[in-house]
Each structure stands twice: as structure tokens, then as C-alpha cells.
Tab-separated table of C-alpha atoms in Angstrom:
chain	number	residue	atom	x	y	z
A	1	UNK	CA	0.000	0.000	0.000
A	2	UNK	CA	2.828	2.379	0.359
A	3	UNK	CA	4.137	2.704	-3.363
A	4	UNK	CA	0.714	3.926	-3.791
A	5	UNK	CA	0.340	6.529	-0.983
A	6	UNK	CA	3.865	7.688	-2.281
A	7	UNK	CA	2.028	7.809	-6.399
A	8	UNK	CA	-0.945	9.337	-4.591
A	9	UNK	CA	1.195	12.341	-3.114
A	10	UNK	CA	2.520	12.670	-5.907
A	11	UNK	CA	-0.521	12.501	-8.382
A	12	UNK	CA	-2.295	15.279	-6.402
A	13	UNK	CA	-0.095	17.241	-5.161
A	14	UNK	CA	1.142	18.613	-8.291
A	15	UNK	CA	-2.563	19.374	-9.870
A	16	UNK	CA	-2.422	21.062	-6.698
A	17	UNK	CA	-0.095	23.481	-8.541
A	18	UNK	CA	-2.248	23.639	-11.632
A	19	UNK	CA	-5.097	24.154	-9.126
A	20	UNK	CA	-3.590	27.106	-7.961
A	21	UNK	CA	-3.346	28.400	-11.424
A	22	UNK	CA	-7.182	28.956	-12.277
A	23	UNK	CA	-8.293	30.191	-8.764
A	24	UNK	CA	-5.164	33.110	-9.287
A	25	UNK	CA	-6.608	33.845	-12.929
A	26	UNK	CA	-10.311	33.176	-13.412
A	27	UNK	CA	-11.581	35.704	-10.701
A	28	UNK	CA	-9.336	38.168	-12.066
A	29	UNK	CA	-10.837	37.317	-15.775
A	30	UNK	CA	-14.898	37.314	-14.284
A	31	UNK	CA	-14.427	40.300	-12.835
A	32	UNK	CA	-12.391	41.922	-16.157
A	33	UNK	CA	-14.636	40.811	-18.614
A	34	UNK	CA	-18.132	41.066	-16.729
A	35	UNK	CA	-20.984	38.564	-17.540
A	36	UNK	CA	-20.923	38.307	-20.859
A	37	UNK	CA	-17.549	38.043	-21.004
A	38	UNK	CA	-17.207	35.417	-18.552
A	39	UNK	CA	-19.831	33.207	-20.199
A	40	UNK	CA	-17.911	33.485	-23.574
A	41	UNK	CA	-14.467	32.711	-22.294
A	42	UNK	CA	-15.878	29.282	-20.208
A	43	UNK	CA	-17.638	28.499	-23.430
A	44	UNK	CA	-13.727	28.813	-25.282
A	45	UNK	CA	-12.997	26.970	-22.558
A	46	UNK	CA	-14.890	23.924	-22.619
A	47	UNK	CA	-14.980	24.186	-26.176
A	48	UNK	CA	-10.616	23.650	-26.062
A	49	UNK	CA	-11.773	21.078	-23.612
A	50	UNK	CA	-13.220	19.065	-26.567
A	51	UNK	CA	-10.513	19.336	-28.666
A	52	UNK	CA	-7.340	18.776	-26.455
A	53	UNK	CA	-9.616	15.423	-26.287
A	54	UNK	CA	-9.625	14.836	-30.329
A	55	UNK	CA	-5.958	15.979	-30.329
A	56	UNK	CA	-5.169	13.546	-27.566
A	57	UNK	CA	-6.891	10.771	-29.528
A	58	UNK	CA	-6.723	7.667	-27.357
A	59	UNK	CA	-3.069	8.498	-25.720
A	60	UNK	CA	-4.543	8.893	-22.131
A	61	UNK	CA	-5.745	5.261	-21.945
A	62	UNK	CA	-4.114	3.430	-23.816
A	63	UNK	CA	-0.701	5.024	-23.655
A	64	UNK	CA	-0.209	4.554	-19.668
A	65	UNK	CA	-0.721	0.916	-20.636
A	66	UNK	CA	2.102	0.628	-23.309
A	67	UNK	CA	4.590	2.828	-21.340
A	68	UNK	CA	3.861	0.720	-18.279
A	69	UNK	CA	4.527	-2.622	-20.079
A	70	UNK	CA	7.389	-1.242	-22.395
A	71	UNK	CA	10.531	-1.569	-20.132
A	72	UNK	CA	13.378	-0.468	-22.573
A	73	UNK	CA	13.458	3.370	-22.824
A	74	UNK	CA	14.342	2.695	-26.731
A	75	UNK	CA	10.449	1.248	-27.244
A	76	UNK	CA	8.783	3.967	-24.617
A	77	UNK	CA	10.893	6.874	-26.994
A	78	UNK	CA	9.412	5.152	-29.608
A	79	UNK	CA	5.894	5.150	-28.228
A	80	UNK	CA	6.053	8.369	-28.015
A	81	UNK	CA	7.970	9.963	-31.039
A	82	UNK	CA	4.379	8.115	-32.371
A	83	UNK	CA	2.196	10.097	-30.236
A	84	UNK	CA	3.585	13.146	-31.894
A	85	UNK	CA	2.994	12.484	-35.265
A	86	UNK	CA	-0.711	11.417	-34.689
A	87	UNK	CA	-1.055	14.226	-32.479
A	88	UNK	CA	0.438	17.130	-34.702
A	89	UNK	CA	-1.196	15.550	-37.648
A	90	UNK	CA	-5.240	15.641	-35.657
A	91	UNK	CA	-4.066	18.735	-34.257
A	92	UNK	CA	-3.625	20.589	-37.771
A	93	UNK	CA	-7.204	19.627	-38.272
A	94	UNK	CA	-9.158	20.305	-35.441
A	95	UNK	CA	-7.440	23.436	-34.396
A	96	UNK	CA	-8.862	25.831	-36.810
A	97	UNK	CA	-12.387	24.160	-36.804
A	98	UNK	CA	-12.314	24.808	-33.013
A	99	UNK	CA	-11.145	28.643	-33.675
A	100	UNK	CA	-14.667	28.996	-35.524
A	101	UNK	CA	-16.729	27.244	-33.237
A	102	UNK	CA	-15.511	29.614	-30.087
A	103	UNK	CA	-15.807	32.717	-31.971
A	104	UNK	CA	-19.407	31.525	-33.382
A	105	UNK	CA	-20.848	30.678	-29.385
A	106	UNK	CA	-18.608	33.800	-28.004
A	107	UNK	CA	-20.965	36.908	-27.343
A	108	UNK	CA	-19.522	40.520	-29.683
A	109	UNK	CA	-16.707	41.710	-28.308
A	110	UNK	CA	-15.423	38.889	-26.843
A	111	UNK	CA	-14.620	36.583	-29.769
A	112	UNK	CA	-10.415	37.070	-29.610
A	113	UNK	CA	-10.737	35.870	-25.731
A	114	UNK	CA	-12.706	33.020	-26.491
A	115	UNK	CA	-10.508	31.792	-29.398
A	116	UNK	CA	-7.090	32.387	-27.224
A	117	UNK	CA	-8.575	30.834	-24.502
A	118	UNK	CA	-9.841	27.755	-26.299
A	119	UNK	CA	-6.499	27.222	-28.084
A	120	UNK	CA	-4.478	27.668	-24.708
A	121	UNK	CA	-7.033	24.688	-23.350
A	122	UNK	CA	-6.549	22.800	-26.534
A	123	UNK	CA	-2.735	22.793	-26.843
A	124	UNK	CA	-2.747	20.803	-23.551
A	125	UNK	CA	-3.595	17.630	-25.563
A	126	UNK	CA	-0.075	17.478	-26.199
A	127	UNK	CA	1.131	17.348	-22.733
A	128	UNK	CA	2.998	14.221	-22.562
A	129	UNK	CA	1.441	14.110	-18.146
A	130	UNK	CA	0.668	10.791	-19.463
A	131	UNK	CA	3.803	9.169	-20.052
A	132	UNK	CA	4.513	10.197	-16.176
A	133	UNK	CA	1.576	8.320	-15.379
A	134	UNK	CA	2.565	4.894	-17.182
A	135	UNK	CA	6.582	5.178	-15.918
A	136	UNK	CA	5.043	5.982	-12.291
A	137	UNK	CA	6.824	9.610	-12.189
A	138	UNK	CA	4.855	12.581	-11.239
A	139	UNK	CA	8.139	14.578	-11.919
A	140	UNK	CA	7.337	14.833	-15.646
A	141	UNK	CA	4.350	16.256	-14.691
A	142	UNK	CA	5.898	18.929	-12.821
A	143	UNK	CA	8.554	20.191	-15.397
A	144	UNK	CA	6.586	19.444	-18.142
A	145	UNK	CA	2.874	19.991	-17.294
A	146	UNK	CA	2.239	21.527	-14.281
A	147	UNK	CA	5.155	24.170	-13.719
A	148	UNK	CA	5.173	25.380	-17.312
A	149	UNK	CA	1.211	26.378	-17.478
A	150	UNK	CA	1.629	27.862	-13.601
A	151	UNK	CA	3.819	30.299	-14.782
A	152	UNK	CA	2.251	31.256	-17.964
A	153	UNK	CA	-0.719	32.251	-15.590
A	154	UNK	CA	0.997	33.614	-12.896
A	155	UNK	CA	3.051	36.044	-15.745
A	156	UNK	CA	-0.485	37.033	-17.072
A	157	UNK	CA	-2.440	37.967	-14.208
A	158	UNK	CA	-0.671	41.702	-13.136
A	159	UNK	CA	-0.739	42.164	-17.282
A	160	UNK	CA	-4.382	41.527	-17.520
A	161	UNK	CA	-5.359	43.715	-14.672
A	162	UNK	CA	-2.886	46.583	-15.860
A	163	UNK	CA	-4.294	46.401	-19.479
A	164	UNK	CA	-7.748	44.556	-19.536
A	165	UNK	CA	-6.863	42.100	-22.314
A	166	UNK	CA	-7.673	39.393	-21.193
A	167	UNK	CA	-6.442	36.975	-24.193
A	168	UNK	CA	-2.994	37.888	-22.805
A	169	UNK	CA	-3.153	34.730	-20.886
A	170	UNK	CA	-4.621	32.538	-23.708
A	171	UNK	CA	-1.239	34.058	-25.799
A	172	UNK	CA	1.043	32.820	-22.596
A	173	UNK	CA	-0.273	29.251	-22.089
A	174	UNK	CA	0.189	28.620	-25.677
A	175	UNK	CA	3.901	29.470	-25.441
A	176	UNK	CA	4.533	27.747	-22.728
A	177	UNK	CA	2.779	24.477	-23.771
A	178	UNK	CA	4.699	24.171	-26.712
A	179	UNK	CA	7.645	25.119	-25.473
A	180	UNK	CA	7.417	21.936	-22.486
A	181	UNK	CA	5.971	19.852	-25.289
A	182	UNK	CA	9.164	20.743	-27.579
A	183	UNK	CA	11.693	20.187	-24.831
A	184	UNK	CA	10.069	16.569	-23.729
A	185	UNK	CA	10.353	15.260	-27.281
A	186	UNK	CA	13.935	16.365	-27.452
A	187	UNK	CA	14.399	14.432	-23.958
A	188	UNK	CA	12.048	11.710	-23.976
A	189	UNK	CA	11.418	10.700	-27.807
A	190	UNK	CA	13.034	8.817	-30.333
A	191	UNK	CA	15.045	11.758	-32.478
A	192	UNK	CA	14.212	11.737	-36.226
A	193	UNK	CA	10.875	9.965	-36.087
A	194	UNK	CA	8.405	12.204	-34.239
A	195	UNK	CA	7.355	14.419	-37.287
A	196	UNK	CA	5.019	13.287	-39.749
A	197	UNK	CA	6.961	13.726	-43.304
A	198	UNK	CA	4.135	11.088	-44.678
A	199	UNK	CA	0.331	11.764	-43.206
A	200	UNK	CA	-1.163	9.319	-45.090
A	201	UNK	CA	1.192	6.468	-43.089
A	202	UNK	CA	0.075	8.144	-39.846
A	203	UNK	CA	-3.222	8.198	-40.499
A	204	UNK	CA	-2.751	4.847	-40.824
A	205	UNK	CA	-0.744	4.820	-37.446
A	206	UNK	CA	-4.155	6.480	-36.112
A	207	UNK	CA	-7.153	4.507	-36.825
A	208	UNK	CA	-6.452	1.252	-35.040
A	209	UNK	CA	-7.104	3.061	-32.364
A	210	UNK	CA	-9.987	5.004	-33.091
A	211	UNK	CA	-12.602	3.011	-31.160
A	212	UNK	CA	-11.195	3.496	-28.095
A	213	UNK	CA	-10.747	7.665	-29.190
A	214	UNK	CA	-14.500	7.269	-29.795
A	215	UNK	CA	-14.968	7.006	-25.962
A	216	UNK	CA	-12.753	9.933	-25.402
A	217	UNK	CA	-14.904	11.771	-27.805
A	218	UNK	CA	-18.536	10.731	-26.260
A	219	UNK	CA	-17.330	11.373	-22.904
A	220	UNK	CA	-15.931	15.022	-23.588
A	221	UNK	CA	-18.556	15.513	-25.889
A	222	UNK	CA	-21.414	15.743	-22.818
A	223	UNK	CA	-18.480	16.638	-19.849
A	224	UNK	CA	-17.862	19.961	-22.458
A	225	UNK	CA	-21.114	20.885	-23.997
A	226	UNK	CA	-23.057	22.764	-21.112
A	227	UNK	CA	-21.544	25.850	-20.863
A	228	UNK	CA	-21.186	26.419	-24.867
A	229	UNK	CA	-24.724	25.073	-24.982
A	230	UNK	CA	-25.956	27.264	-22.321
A	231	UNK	CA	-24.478	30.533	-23.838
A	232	UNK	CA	-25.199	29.768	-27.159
A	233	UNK	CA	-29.487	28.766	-26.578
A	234	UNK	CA	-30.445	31.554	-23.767
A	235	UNK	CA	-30.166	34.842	-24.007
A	236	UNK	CA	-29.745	36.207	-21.151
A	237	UNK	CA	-25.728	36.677	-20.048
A	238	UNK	CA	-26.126	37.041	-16.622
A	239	UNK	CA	-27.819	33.303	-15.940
A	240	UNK	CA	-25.282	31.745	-18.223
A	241	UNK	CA	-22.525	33.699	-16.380
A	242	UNK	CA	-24.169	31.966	-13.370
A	243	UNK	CA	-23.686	28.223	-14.968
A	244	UNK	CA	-20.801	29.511	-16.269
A	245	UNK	CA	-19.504	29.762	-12.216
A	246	UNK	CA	-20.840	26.817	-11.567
A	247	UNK	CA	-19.047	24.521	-13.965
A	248	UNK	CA	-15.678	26.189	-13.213
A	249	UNK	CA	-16.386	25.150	-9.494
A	250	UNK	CA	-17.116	21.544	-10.865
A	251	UNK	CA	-13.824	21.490	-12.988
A	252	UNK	CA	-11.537	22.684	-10.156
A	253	UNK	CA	-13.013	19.588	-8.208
A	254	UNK	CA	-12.317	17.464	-11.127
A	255	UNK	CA	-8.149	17.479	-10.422
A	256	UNK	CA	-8.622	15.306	-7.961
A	257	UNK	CA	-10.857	12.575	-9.989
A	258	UNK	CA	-7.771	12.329	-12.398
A	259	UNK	CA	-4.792	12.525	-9.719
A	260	UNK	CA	-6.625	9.701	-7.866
A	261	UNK	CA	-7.301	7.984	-11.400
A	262	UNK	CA	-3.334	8.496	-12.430
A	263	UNK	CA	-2.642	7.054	-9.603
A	264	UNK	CA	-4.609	3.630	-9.227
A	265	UNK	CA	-4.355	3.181	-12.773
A	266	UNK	CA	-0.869	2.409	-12.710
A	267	UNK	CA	-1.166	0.516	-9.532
A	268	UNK	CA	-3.423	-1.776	-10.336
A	269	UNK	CA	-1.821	-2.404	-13.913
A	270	UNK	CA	1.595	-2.881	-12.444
A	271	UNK	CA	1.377	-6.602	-13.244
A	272	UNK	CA	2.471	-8.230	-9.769
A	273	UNK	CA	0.134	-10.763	-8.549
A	274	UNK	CA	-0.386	-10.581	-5.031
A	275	UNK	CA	-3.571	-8.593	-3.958
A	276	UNK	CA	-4.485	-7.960	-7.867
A	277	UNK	CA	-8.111	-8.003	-6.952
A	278	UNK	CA	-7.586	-5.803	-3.778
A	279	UNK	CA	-6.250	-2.944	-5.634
A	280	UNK	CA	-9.219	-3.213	-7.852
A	281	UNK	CA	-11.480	-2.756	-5.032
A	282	UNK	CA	-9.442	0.187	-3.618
A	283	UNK	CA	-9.564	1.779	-6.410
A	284	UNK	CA	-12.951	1.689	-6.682
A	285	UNK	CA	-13.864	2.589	-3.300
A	286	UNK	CA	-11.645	5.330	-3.281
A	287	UNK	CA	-13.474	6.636	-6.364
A	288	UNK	CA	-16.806	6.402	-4.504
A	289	UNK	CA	-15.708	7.803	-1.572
A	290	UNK	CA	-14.061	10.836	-3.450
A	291	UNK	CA	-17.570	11.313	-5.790
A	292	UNK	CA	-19.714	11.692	-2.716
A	293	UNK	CA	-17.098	14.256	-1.049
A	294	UNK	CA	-17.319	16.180	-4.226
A	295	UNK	CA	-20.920	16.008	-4.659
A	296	UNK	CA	-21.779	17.327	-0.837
A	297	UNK	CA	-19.083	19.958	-1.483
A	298	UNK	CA	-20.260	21.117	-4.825
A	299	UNK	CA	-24.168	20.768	-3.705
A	300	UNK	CA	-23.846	22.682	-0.435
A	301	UNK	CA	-20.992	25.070	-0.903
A	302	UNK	CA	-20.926	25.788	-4.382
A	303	UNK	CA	-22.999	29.554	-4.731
A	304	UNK	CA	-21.330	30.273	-1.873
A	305	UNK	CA	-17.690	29.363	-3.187
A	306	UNK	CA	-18.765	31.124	-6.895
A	307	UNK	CA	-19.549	33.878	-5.118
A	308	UNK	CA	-16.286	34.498	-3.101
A	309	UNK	CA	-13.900	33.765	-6.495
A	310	UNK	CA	-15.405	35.318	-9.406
A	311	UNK	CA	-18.007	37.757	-7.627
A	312	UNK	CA	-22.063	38.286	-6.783
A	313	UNK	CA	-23.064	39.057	-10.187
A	314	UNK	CA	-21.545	35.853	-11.539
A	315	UNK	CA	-22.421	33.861	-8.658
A	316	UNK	CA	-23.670	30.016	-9.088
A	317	UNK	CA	-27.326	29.092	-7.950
A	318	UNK	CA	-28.408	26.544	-5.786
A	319	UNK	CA	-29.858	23.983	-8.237
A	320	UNK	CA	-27.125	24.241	-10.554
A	321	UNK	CA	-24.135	23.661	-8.243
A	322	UNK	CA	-26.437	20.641	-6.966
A	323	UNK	CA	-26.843	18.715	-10.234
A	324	UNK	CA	-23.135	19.408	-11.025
A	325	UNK	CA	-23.076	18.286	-7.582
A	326	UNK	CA	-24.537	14.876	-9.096
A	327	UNK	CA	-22.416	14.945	-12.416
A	328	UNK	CA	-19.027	14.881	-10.416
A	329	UNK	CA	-20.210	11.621	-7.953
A	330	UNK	CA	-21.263	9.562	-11.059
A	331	UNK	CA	-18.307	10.515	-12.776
A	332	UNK	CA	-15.767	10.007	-9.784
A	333	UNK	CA	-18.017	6.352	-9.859
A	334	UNK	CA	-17.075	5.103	-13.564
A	335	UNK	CA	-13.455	6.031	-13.999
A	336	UNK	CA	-11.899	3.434	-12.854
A	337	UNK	CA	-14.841	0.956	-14.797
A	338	UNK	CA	-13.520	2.466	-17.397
A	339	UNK	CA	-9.424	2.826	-16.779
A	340	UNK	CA	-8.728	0.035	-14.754
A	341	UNK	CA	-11.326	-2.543	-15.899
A	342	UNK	CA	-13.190	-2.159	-19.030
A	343	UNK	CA	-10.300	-1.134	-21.594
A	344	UNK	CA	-7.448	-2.722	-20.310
A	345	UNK	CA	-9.277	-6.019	-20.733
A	346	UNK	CA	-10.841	-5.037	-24.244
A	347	UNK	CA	-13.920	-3.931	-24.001
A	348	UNK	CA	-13.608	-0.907	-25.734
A	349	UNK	CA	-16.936	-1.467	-27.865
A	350	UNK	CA	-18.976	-1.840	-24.234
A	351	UNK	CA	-17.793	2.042	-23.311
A	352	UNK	CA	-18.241	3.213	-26.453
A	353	UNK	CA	-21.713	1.989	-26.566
A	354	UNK	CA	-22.966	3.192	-23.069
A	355	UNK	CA	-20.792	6.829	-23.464
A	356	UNK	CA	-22.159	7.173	-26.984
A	357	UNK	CA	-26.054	6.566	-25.630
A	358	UNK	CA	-25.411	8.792	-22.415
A	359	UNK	CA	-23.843	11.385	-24.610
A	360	UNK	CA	-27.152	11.768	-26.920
A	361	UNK	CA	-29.233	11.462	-24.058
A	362	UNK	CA	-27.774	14.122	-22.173
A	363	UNK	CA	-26.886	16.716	-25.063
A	364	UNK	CA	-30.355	16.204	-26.230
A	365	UNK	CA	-31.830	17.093	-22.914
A	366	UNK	CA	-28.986	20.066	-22.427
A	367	UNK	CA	-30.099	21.349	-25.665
A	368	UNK	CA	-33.445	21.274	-25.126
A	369	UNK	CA	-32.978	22.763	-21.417
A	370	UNK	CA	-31.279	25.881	-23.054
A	371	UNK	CA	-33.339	26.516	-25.794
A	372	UNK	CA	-35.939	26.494	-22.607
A	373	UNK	CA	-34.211	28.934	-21.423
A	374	UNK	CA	-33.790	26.151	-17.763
A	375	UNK	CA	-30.460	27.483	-17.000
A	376	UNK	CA	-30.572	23.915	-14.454
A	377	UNK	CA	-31.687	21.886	-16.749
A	378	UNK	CA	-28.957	21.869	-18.839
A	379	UNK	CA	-26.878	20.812	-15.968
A	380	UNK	CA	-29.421	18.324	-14.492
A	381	UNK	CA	-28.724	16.707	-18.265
A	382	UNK	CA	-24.965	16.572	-17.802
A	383	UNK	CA	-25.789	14.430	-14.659
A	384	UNK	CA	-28.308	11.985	-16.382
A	385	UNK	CA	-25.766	11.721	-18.691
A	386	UNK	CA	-23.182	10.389	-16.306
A	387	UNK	CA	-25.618	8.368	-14.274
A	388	UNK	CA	-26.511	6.838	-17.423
A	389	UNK	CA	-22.524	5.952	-18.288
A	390	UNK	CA	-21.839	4.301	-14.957
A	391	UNK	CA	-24.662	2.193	-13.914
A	392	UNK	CA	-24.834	0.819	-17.658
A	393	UNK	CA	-21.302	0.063	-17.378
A	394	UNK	CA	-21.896	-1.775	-13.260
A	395	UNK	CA	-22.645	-4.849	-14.546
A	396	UNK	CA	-19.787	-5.418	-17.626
A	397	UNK	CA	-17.012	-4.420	-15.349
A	398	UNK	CA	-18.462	-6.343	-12.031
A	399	UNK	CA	-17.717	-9.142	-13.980
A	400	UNK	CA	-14.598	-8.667	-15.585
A	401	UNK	CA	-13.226	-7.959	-12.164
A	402	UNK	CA	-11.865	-11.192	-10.920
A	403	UNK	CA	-10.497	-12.248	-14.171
A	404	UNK	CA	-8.994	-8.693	-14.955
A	405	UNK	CA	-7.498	-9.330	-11.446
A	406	UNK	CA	-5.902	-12.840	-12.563
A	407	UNK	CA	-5.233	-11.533	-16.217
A	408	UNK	CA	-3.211	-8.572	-14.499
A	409	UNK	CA	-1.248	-11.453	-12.121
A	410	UNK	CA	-0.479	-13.358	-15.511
A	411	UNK	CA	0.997	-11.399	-17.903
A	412	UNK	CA	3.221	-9.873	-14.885
């Protein structure tokens, strides 16, 4: 149990740092750019969200599980020389797409913010946080995740207030992220082989692995969508600017749903085979436990907590913060179905299936909500849609759980 408290420390304590980062910057920005402003720049937000996701492509699942079983550092360079090329080569598509989307759901005047702020989310599909998590070193994400982005917010907070440009920081964080991305390549990769000269072979390098980036896409597709739904169907700024709170309140919880998930995912894939099964069901209880501490915080404190870091006139309701409230316990619930269980033991077409149904279901009822103009509806349909995801996916992984635990002991 110790390695793990050790992983654990580590896992969390560094999203810590990149915790730190929005609570310095995003009350400064809600109070700078006022409600409509506010709504806009969450919307770029979430909608950078989405495609850091597509740019990722299925790297954070199933690349912890080849760097974890790839011993020699000449195959884990190679690994990930090949998660450049896929990744520069989805990025050159979905980057300008996204630029048009933000601008279209951003509110006049606010468009530049949006964009810059979507593209400083996106960018971060290239952080290589999770090669640290397959090679069990939270390091990495400290020199090359973590510290980099801390500082491109920390630099852009005394030049937003002095000039009240607020896509100063988007400008920043896009630096910075490809200047840590650059310099881990150069460490980490296999020199010669990370850029792709021929796009039609790494396209070909791509789709093997696009049913398990299907998941990532159905998943991000319905964790991203209420805020740029929200703005985009009701009219009035000032109760989107309220949602608006109340999902950044939700996504400064969710740090500690992936450091926990990091951490027991390469724990219980470490391949020894004493206690296989009892790391599963640590894991799992962990992730319970965490999802109804984040779901009493978020319910109970939430307005209150919106209110205090971006201000009364952007402040999260009730009913809101209580469904998100809902959204971050189911979630917390079916990560590590999905990490730990389901894909590592190849059932990639089961998650896509359930997060491809929860993901209509719930944008459906989101879009519906806002064009409604039911500010909490569109967040009650978030949490339907996450409900949906993890008790359809109970009963596949309850029973892939002892043999995943005896697979694990075998192959180690």
C-alpha cells in the first residue's frame, strides 16, 4: 500500500499546482470581462476542452498501458515519437475548426478571448502528463505539465489587470505548452521519427485506435457541452454567467478525480500478482468515496464558493451547483470501470456503446434545457448523462473484475 500513498502524493499534489493556477486567474478574468464576457471565455474553454480530447486521440488510456509494459526506454521513446505524429497531424485539423466554433458561441466583443482561450485549453492535448503516469513519475508532470502552465498564468495575471486584455493569458499558455511539449520530445522521444513527413502512413498509425478515441470523444462531448450550450441557446448573459460559475467550481473539483485515477491506474496495472483483486477494489472505493465528497461539497458550498472567487453578479445558484453536484459523484463512480477494468481487458466497444447513448441522451436534454431557457436543466442533463454511463457500465465491469485481477497477475 505504500508505493501507492507515495504515487498518490505525488498525483495530487502537483494538480495542486495547476489548481492554484485557475483560482489566481479566473476571478481576475470574471471580474475583467463582466458577464458576458465570462460566459464566452468558459464556453472557449470547454470548447478547447473538446478538442485537447480529439488531439489527444486515445493516448490517455491506452498510452499509460504501453509505457507501463514497455521496459526499454528505446520502445517507450518510440511510443512516443508516435504520439507526436498522430497528435500534430489531428491537431492541424481540429485546431482551426475549433477557432470557428468559439468565436461563433462567443458573445460581440469577446470573440479574440474566447478563441485564445480555447487554443491555450486545446494545446494541452499534447502534454505528454501521461507518459509520467505509465513510468510511475509525477516529476514529468511537474517540469513538463504543471510548472510550465503555472507560470504562464501567474506572468499574465498583473498584465491583464494593468491592461484589460484578457487573451494575454490565452497568448502565454500557448507558449509555454509548446515550449514543455518541444523540450520533452527532445528528452524523452526517439530523435528523427516524431514528425510526420508522410500523413497518409500516420493516419494509418491512427485509426487502429480510433474506437477506443470514440470514448474519449462521447465522454468530452457531454463533460464539455453545457456551458457552450448554455451561452449559445439563452439569451440572457447574466444566468449563463451563473452556470458559467458553476461549472468552473465543478472542474476545479475534477483534479482530484484524475490525480486519484493516475494514480490507481498504474497501480493496479503494475502486473504483480499478489492482492491484484484488492487494488481493484481500492480503487474503486476510493473513487466512490471521493464522488460523494465532491458532490456534498459542490451541492452545499458551491454559490457560496462562486460567489467568493469570481463575484455576486456571476455567482452560481443553488440547483445548478447541486446537479453538477450529481455529475461529479457519477463521474468520480465510472473512472476506474472504465481505466482500470473495461479497456485494459478489451472492451472498448462496451464504453463506447454506453458513453455514446449517455452522450445523446444528455446533449439532447442540455439542448433542449437551453433553448428552454432552464439554465438547471442543462446541468441536471450533464448528470443523467453520467448516471446513465456508470450504472450501464456496473454490470460489464463487475464481472470482468476477478479475471482482470488474474489476467493482471499473468501477464506480470
Amino acid at each position: 500500500m505504500k508505493p501507492v500513498l507515495l504515487r498518490l502524493a505525488g498525483f495530487t499534489l502537483l494538480p495542486l499546482l495547476t489548481l492554484v493556477l485557475p483560482f489566481l486567474l479566473l476571478p481576475v478574468i470574471s471580474r475583467v470581462a463582466g458577464a458576458p464576457g465570462w460566459s464566452s471565455i468558459t464556453s472557449g474553454q470547454a470548447i478547447g476542452v473538446f478538442a485537447a480530447t480529439i488531439i489527444l486521440w486515445s493516448w490517455n488510456i491506452s498510452g499509460p498501458v504501453a509505457v507501463a509494459r514497455s521496459r526499454e526506454p528505446h520502445d517507450r521513446a518510440s511510443i512516443y515519437s508516435k504520439s507526436m505524429r498522430t497528435r500534430i497531424v489531428i491537431g492541424v485539423l481540429v485546431l482551426p475548426i475549433m477557432s470557428i466554433i468559439a468565436a461563433f458561441v462567443a458573445h460581440d466583443g469577446y470573440r479574440l478571448d474566447a478563441v485564445t482561450m480555447a487554443w491555450s485549453t486545446a494545446l494541452t492535448g499534447f502534454s505528454p502528463a501521461w507518459y509520467g503516469i505509465g513510468t510511475g513519475q509525477p516529476r514529468i508532470l511537474a517540469v513538463y505539465d504543471t510548472i510550465p502552465r503555472f507560470c504562464g498564468a501567474l506572468l499574465s495575471v498583473p498584465l491583464i489587470i494593468a491592461t484589460g486584455q484578457i487573451w494575454i493569458y490565452g497568448v502565454l499558455a500557448v507558449l509555454a505548452t509548446i515550449t514543455a511539449s518541444v523540450a520533452f520530445q527532445l528528452r524523452f522521444g526517439e530523435p528523427g521519427t516524431w514528425f510526420p513527413r508522410r500523413p497518409a502512413k500516420v493516419v494509418r498509425e491512427i485509426l487502429p485506435d480510433a474506437g477506443t478515441a470514440a470514448i474519449n470523444f462521447a465522454g468530452s462531448a457531454y463533460a464539455s457541452s453545457p456551458v457552450p450550450i448554455a451561452t449559445a441557446t439563452v439569451p440572457l448573459a447574466t444566468a449563463t454567467a451563473g452556470f458559467a460559475s458553476a461549472d468552473s467550481i465543478y472542474r476545479f473539483g475534477l483534479f482530484s478525480v484524475v490525480a486519484v485515477g493516475n494514480t490507481f491506474q498504474s497501480w493496479t496495472l503494475e502486473g504483480k500478482p499478489e492482492g491484484a483483486r484488492r487494488r481493484h477494489e481500492v480503487a474503486l472505493v476510493t473513487h466512490l468515496v471521493l464522488g460523494a465528497a465532491g458532490a456534498l461539497g459542490l451541492g452545499f458550498l458551491g454559490p457560496w464558493a462562486s460567489g467568493i472567487l469570481f463575484g455576486d453578479p456571476v455567482k452560481a445558484d443553488s440547483l445548478t451547483s447541486a446537479f453538477y453536484g450529481l455529475s461529479f459523484f457519477f463521474l468520480s463512480a465510472s473512472t476506474p470501470l472504465i481505466r482500470n477494468l473495461l479497456i485494459p481487458a478489451g472492451h472498448q466497444k462496451t464504453v463506447l456503446l454506453w458513453t455514446g447513448l449517455s452522450a445523446s441522451i444528455g446533449v439532447a436534454f442540455m439542448v433542449v434545457a437551453g433553448l428552454g431557457s432552464n439554465v438547471p436543466g442543462v446541468a441536471l442533463g450533464m448528470a443523467l448523462s453520467e448516471a446513465l454511463l456508470f450504472f450501464g457500465l456496473l454490470v460489464p465491469a463487475s464481472r470482468v473484475l476477478p479475471a482482470k485481477a488474474q489476467a493482471i497477475s499473468v501477464d506480470g
